[in-house]
Coordinates of C-alpha atoms in Angstrom, one line a residue:
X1 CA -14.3 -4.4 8.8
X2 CA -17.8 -5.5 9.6
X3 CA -19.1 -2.2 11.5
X4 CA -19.4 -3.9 14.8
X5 CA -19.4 -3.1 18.0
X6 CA -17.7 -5.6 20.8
X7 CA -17.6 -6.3 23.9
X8 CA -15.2 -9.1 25.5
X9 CA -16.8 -11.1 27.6
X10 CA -14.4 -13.2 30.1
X11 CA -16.4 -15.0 32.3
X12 CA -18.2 -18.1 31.3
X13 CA -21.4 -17.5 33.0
X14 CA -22.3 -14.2 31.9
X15 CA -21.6 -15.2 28.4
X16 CA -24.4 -17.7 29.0
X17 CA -26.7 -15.1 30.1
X18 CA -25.9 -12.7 27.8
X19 CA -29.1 -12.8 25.3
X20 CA -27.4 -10.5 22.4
X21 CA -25.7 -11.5 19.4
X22 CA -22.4 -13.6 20.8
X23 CA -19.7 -16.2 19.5
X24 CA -17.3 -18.1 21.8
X25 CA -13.5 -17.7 20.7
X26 CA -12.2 -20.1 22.9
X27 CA -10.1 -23.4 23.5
X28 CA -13.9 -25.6 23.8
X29 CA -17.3 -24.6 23.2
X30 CA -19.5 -24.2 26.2
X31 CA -23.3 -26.0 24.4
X32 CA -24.7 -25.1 20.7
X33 CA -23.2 -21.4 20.7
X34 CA -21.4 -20.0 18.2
X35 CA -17.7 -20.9 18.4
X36 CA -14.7 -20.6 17.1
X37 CA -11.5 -23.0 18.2
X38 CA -8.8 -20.4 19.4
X39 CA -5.0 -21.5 18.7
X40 CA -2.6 -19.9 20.6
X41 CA -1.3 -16.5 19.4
X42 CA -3.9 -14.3 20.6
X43 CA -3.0 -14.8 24.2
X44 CA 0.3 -14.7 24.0
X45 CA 2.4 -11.6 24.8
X46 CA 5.8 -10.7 23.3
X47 CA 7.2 -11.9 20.0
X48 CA 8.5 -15.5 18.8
X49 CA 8.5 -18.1 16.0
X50 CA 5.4 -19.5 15.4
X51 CA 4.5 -22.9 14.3
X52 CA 1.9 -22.2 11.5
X53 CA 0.0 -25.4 10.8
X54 CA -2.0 -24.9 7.1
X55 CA -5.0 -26.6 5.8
X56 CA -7.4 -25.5 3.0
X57 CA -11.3 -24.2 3.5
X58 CA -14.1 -23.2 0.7
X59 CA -10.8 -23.5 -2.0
X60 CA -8.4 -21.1 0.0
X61 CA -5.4 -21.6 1.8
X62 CA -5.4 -21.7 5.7
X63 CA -3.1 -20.6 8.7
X64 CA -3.4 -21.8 12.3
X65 CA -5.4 -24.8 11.7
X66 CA -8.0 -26.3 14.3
X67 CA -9.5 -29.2 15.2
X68 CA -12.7 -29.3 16.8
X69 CA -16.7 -30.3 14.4
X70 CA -18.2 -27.4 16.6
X71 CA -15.9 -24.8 15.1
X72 CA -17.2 -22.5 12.3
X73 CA -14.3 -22.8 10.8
X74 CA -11.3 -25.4 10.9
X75 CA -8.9 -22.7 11.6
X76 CA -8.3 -19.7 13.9
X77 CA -9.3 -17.3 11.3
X78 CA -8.2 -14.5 14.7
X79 CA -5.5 -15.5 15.0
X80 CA -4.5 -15.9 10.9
X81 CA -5.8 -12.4 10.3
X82 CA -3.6 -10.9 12.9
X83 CA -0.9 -12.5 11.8
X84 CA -0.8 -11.4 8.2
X85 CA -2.3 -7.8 9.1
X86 CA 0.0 -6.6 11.7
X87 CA 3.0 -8.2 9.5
X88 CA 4.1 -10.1 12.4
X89 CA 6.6 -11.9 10.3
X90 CA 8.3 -9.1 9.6
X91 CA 9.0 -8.2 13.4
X92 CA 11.4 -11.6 13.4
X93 CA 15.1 -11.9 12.0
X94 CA 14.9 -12.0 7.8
X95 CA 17.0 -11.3 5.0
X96 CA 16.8 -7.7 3.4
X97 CA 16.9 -6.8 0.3
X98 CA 19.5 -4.3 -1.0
X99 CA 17.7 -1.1 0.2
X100 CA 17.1 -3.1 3.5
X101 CA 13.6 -4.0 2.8
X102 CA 11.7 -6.7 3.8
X103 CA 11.1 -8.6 0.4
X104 CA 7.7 -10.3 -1.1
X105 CA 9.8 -13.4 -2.2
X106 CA 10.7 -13.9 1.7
X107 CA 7.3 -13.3 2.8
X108 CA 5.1 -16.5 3.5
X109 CA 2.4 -15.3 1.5
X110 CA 4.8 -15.8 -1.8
X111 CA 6.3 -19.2 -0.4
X112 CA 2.2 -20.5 0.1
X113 CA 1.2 -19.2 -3.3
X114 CA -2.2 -16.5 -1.9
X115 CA -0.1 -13.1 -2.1
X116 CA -2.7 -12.3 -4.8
X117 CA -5.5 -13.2 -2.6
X118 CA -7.0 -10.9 0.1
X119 CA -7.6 -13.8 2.4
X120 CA -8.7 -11.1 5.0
X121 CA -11.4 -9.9 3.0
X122 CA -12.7 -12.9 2.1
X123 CA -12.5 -14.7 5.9
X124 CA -14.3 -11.6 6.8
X125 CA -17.3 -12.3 4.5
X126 CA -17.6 -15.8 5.4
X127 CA -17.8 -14.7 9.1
X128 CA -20.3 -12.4 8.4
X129 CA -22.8 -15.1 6.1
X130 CA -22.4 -17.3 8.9
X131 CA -23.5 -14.7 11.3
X132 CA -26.4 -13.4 9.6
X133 CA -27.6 -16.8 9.5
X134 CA -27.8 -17.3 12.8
X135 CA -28.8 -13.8 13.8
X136 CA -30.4 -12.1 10.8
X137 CA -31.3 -8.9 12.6
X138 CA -27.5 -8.1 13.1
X139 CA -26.1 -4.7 11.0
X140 CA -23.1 -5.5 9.3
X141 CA -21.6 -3.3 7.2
X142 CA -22.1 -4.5 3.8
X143 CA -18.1 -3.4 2.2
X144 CA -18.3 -1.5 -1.6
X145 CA -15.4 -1.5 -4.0
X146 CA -13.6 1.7 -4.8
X147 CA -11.1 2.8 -6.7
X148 CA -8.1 4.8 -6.0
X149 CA -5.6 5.7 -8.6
X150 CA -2.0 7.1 -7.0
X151 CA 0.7 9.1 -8.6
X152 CA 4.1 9.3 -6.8
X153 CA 6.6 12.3 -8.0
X154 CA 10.1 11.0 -7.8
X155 CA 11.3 13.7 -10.1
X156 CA 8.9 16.4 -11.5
X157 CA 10.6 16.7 -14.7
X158 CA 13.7 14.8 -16.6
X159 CA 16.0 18.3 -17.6
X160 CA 14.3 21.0 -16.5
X161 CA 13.9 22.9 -13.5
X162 CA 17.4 21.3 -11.9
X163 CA 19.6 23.9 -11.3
X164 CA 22.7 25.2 -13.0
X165 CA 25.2 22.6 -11.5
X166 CA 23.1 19.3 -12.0
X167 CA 21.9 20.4 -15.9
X168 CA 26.2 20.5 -16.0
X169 CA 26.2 17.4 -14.4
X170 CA 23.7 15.9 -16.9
X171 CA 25.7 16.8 -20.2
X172 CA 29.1 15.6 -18.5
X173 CA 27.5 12.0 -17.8
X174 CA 26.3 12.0 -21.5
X175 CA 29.8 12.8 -22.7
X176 CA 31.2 10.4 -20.6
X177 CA 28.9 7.8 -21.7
X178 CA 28.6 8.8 -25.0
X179 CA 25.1 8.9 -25.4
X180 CA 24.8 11.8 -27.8
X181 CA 20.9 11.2 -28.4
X182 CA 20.4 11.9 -25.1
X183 CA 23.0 15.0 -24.8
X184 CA 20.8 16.1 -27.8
X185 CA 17.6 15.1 -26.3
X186 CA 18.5 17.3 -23.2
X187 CA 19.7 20.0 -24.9
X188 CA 16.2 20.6 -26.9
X189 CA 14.6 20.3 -23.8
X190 CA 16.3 22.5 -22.2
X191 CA 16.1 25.4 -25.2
X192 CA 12.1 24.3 -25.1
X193 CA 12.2 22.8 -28.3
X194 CA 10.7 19.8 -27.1
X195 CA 8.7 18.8 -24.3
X196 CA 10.1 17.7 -21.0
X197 CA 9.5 13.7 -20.5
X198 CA 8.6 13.5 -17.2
X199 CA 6.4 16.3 -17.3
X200 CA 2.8 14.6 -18.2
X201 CA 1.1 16.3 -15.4
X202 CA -1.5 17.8 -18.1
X203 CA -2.3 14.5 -19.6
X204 CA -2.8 13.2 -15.9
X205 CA -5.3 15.1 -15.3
X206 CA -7.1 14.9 -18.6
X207 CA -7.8 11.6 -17.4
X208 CA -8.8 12.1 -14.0
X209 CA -11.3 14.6 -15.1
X210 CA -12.8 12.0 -18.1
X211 CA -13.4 9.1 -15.4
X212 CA -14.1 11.3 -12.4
X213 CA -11.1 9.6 -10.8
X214 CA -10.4 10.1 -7.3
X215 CA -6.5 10.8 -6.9
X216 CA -3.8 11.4 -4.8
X217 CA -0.2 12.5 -5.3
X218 CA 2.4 11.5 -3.4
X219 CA 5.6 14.2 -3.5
X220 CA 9.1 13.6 -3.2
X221 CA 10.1 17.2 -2.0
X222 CA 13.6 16.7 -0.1
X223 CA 17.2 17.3 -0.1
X224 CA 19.0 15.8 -2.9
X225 CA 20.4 12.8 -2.2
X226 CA 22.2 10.0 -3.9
X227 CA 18.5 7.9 -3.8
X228 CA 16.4 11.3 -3.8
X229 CA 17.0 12.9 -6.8
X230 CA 13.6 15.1 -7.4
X231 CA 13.9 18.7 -8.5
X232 CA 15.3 21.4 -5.9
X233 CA 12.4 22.4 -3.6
X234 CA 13.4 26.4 -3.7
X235 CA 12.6 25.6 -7.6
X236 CA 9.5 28.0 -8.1
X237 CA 8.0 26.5 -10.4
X238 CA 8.3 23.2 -8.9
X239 CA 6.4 25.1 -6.1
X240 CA 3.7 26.1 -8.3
X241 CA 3.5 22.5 -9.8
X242 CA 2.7 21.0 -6.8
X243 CA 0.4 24.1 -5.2
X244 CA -1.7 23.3 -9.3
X245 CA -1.7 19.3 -8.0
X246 CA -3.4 20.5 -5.0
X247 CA -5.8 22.7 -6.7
X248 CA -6.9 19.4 -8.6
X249 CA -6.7 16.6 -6.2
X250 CA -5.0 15.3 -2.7
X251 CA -1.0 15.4 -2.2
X252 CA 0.7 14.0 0.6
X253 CA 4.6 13.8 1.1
X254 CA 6.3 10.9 -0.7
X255 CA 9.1 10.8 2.8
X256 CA 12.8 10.7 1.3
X257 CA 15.2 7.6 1.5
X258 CA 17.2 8.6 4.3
X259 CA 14.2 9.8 6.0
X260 CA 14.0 6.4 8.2
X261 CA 17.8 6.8 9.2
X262 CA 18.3 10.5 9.4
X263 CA 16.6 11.9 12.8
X264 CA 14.7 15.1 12.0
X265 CA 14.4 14.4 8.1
X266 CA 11.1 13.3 8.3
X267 CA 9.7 16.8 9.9
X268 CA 11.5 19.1 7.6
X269 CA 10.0 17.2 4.5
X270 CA 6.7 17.6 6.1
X271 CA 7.0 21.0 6.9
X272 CA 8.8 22.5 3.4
X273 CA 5.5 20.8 1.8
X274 CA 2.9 21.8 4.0
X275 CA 4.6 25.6 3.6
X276 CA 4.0 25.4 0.1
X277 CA 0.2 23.9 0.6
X278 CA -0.7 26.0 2.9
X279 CA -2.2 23.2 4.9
X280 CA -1.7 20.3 7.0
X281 CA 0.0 17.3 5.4
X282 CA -1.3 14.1 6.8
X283 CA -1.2 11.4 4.3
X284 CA 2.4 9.4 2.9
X285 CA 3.9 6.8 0.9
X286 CA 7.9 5.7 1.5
X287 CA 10.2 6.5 -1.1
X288 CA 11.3 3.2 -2.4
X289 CA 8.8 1.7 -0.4
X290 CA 10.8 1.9 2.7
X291 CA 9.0 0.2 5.6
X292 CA 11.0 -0.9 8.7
X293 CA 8.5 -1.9 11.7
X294 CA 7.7 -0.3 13.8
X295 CA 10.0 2.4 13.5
X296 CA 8.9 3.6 10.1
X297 CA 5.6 3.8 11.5
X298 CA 5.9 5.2 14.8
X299 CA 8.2 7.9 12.9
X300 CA 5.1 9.3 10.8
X301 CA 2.8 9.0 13.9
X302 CA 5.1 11.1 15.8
X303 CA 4.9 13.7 12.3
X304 CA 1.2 13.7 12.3
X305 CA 0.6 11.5 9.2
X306 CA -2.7 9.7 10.0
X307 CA -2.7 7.8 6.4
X308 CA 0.1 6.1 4.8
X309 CA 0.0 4.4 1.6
X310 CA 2.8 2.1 1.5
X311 CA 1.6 -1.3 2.6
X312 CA 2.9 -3.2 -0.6
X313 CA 5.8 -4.6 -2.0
X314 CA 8.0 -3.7 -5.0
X315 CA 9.2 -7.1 -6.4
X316 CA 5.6 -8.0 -6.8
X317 CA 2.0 -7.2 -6.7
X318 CA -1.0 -8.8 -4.6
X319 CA -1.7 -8.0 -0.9
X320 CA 1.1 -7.6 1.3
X321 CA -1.0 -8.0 4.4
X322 CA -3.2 -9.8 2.6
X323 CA -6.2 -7.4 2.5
X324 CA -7.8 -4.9 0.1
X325 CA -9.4 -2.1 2.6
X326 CA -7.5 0.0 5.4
X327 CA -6.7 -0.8 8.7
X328 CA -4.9 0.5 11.7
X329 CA -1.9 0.2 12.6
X330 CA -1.2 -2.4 15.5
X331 CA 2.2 -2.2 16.5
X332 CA 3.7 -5.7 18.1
X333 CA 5.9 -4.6 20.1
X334 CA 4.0 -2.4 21.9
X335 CA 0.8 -4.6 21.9
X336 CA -1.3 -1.9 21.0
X337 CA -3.4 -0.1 18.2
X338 CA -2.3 3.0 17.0
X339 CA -4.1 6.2 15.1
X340 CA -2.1 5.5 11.9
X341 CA -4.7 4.0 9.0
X342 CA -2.9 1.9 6.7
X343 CA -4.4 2.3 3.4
X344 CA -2.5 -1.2 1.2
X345 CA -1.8 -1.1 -2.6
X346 CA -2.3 -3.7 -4.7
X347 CA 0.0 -2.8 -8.1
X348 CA 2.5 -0.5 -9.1
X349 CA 3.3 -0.2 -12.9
X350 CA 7.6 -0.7 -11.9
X351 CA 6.3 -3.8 -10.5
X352 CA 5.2 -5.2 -13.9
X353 CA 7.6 -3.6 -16.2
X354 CA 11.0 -3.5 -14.4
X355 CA 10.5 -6.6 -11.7
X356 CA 8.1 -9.4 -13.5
X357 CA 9.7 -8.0 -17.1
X358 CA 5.9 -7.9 -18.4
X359 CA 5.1 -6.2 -21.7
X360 CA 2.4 -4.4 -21.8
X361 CA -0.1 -7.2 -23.0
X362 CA 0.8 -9.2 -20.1
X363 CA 0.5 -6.4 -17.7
X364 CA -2.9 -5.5 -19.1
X365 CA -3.9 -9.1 -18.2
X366 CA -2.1 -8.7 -14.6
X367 CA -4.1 -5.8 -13.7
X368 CA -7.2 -7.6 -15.0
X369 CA -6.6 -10.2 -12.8
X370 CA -5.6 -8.5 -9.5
X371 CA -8.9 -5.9 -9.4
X372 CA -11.1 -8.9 -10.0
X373 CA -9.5 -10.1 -7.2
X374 CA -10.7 -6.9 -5.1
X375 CA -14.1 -6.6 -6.4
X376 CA -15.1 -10.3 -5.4
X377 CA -14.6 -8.7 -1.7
X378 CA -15.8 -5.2 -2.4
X379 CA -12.1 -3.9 -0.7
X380 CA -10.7 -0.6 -2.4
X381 CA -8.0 -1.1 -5.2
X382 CA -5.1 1.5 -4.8
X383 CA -2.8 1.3 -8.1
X384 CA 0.8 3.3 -8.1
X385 CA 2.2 4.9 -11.3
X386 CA 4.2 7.8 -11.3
X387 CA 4.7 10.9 -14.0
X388 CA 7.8 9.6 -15.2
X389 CA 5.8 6.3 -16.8
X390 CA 3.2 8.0 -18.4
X391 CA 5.7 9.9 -21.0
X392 CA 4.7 6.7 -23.1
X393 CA 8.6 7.5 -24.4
X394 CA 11.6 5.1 -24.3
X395 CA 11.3 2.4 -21.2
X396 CA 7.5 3.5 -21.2
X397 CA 6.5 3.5 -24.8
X398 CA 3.4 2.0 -24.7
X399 CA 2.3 2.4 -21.2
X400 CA 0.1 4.7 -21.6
X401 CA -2.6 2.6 -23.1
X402 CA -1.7 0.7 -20.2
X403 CA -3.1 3.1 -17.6
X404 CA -5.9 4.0 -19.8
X405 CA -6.5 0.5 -19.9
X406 CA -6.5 -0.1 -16.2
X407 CA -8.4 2.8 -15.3
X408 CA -11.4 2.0 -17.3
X409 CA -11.4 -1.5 -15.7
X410 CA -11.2 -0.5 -12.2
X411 CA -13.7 1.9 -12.4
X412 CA -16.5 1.0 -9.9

């Protein structure tokens, strides 16, 4: 995070000699060097419970508290970081959620009260003040905020475009339900009579091009599927929907439900897309928001995605790993770092409207809060809507000033 380059230094007596830039992460401090009191986790190997002692510094919360006056900081901010970035309690028994996820409300983050702080970030700064005080000369990188806005593609468009046998489908349910507005809503739609809901790809890109916005869709293009319901991928002019979205800005693959359970899904998906692009596909974001570690991870490595999106949760917004800029994958039980670039969002609209049961007001005042929360660190502030939302019609009326509303404030 800081642009540096280390070297580990093992041996007490060269660290003495060495006349560089240095800082003792250790048990004890050797004289008047930089140090910082290790706790335990960092030289440990394997997996367990661990005892996570809190305390409070500069007004934030604290993991892996230490006690020694020649610390910089009274707590193993190491040892903290890696804890929260590698989502090490996620690798130990919890319970799931009903897609089998991993949910915010279990994570410690909610129990402590900082999932809406980047504590990451903000550790990271103080490091590097204290630092430059000592040695001024030393080039840190100095982080700046950015902006990304994200649009996932569940379903390219509410009637159209489905085939013969789900548009059946479609007016059967609305008979058996009878929900005639909707029978009758379809059936303009269908006769082109009125514009398809979900199809606000025009309006999308109206905006991107006002505010210069850099984007990136993520596309559902699968098998359909009791959870994956998006619109036939033989569909031509779903094809040349999502070959326009490239024209315009980035798409990677939005990897199907049963993608984590079904061996071979995953590389199909990829390869029907990148067919259609004409390119490589090398960036993702879980359907749902499906992440099982490792194995979700390890399964896009192995498919040559080098950036996923997903690091997030659904039941809430803030900072799953408790940072606002990427990082690389380290997985646990392998002990090692890995090529895949975690890129963490910070809010998705479902979050606010469907979860927290936030009008728009409210959620105007949510988004407010959480990207001042990512400029104070200068991380990058990833946001998820999807097509479907910005109709501004039924569930969504409204929304739309929303997203307008959001974009102008996280504009850098």
């Amino acid at each position: 995070m800081l642009g540096l380059q280390l070297r580990c230094i093992h041996n007490r007596e060269e660290f003495e000699a060495y006349e560089g830039a240095k800082l003792n992460y250790s048990f004890q401090p050797f004289g008047d060097e930089l140090f910082v009191m290790a706790d335990n986790l960092l030289f440990e190997r394997g997996i367990s419970d661990q005892e996570i002692t809190f305390g409070e510094y500069n007004g934030q919360i604290t993991l892996f508290q230490t006690y020694n006056k020649k610390s910089l900081f009274p707590f193993d901010l190491f040892s903290a970081s890696f804890y929260l970035l590698t989502r090490y309690e996620e690798y130990l028994p919890f319970i799931k959620d009903k897609y089998g996820r991993f949910d915010a409300e279990e994570s410690l983050a909610f129990k402590k009260g900082f999932l809406g702080k980047p504590l990451v970030n903000i550790w990271a700064n103080d490091l590097a003040s204290k630092l430059l005080k000592v040695f001024p000369d030393l080039e840190i990188r100095t982080s700046k905020y950015q902006f990304i806005s994200t649009i996932d593609v569940d379903a390219a468009f509410a009637y159209r475009h489905k085939g013969m046998l789900r548009t059946l489908g479609g007016f059967l349910k609305d008979i058996r339900a009878r929900d005639f507005r909707e029978m009758h809503t379809r059936s303009l739609v269908l006769r082109k009579k009125l514009d398809d809901p979900f199809d606000t790809f025009d309006y999308q890109f109206e905006i991107l091009k006002r505010y210069n916005l850099k984007q990136i869709y993520f596309i559902l293009f699968a098998d359909y599927g009791t959870n994956d319901k998006n619109t036939p991928t033989h569909s031509r002019i779903f094809r040349e929907l999502v070959r326009w979205i490239a024209d315009h800005a980035d798409v990677g693959i939005h990897p199907s439900f049963t993608s984590n359970s079904v061996s071979g899904k995953l590389k199909k998906e990829i390869n029907r897309l990148s067919k259609v692009l004409h390119r490589e596909v090398t960036k993702s974001r879980q359907h749902f928001l499906i992440l099982h570690l490792p194995s979700t991870y390890r399964n896009l490595i192995n498919n040559g995605i080098t950036d996923d999106y997903s690091m997030g949760y659904a039941s809430q917004i803030g900072f799953r790993a408790s940072i606002c800029t990427s990082f690389l994958f380290y997985d646990l039980e392998m002990e090692s770092t890995t090529t895949l670039r975690l890129h963490p969002f910070a809010a998705m609209e479902g979050t606010l409207r469907d979860y927290n049961q936030l009008d728009a007001d409210a959620a105007i005042e949510r988004y407010h809060e959480i990207i001042d929360e990512v400029k104070s660190v200068g991380g990058t502030y990833i946001s998820i809507w999807h097509n479907e939302s910005l109709s501004d019609k039924k569930r969504w009326k409204g929304w739309r000033a929303v997203y307008e509303n959001m974009v102008e404030y996280a504009l850098p």
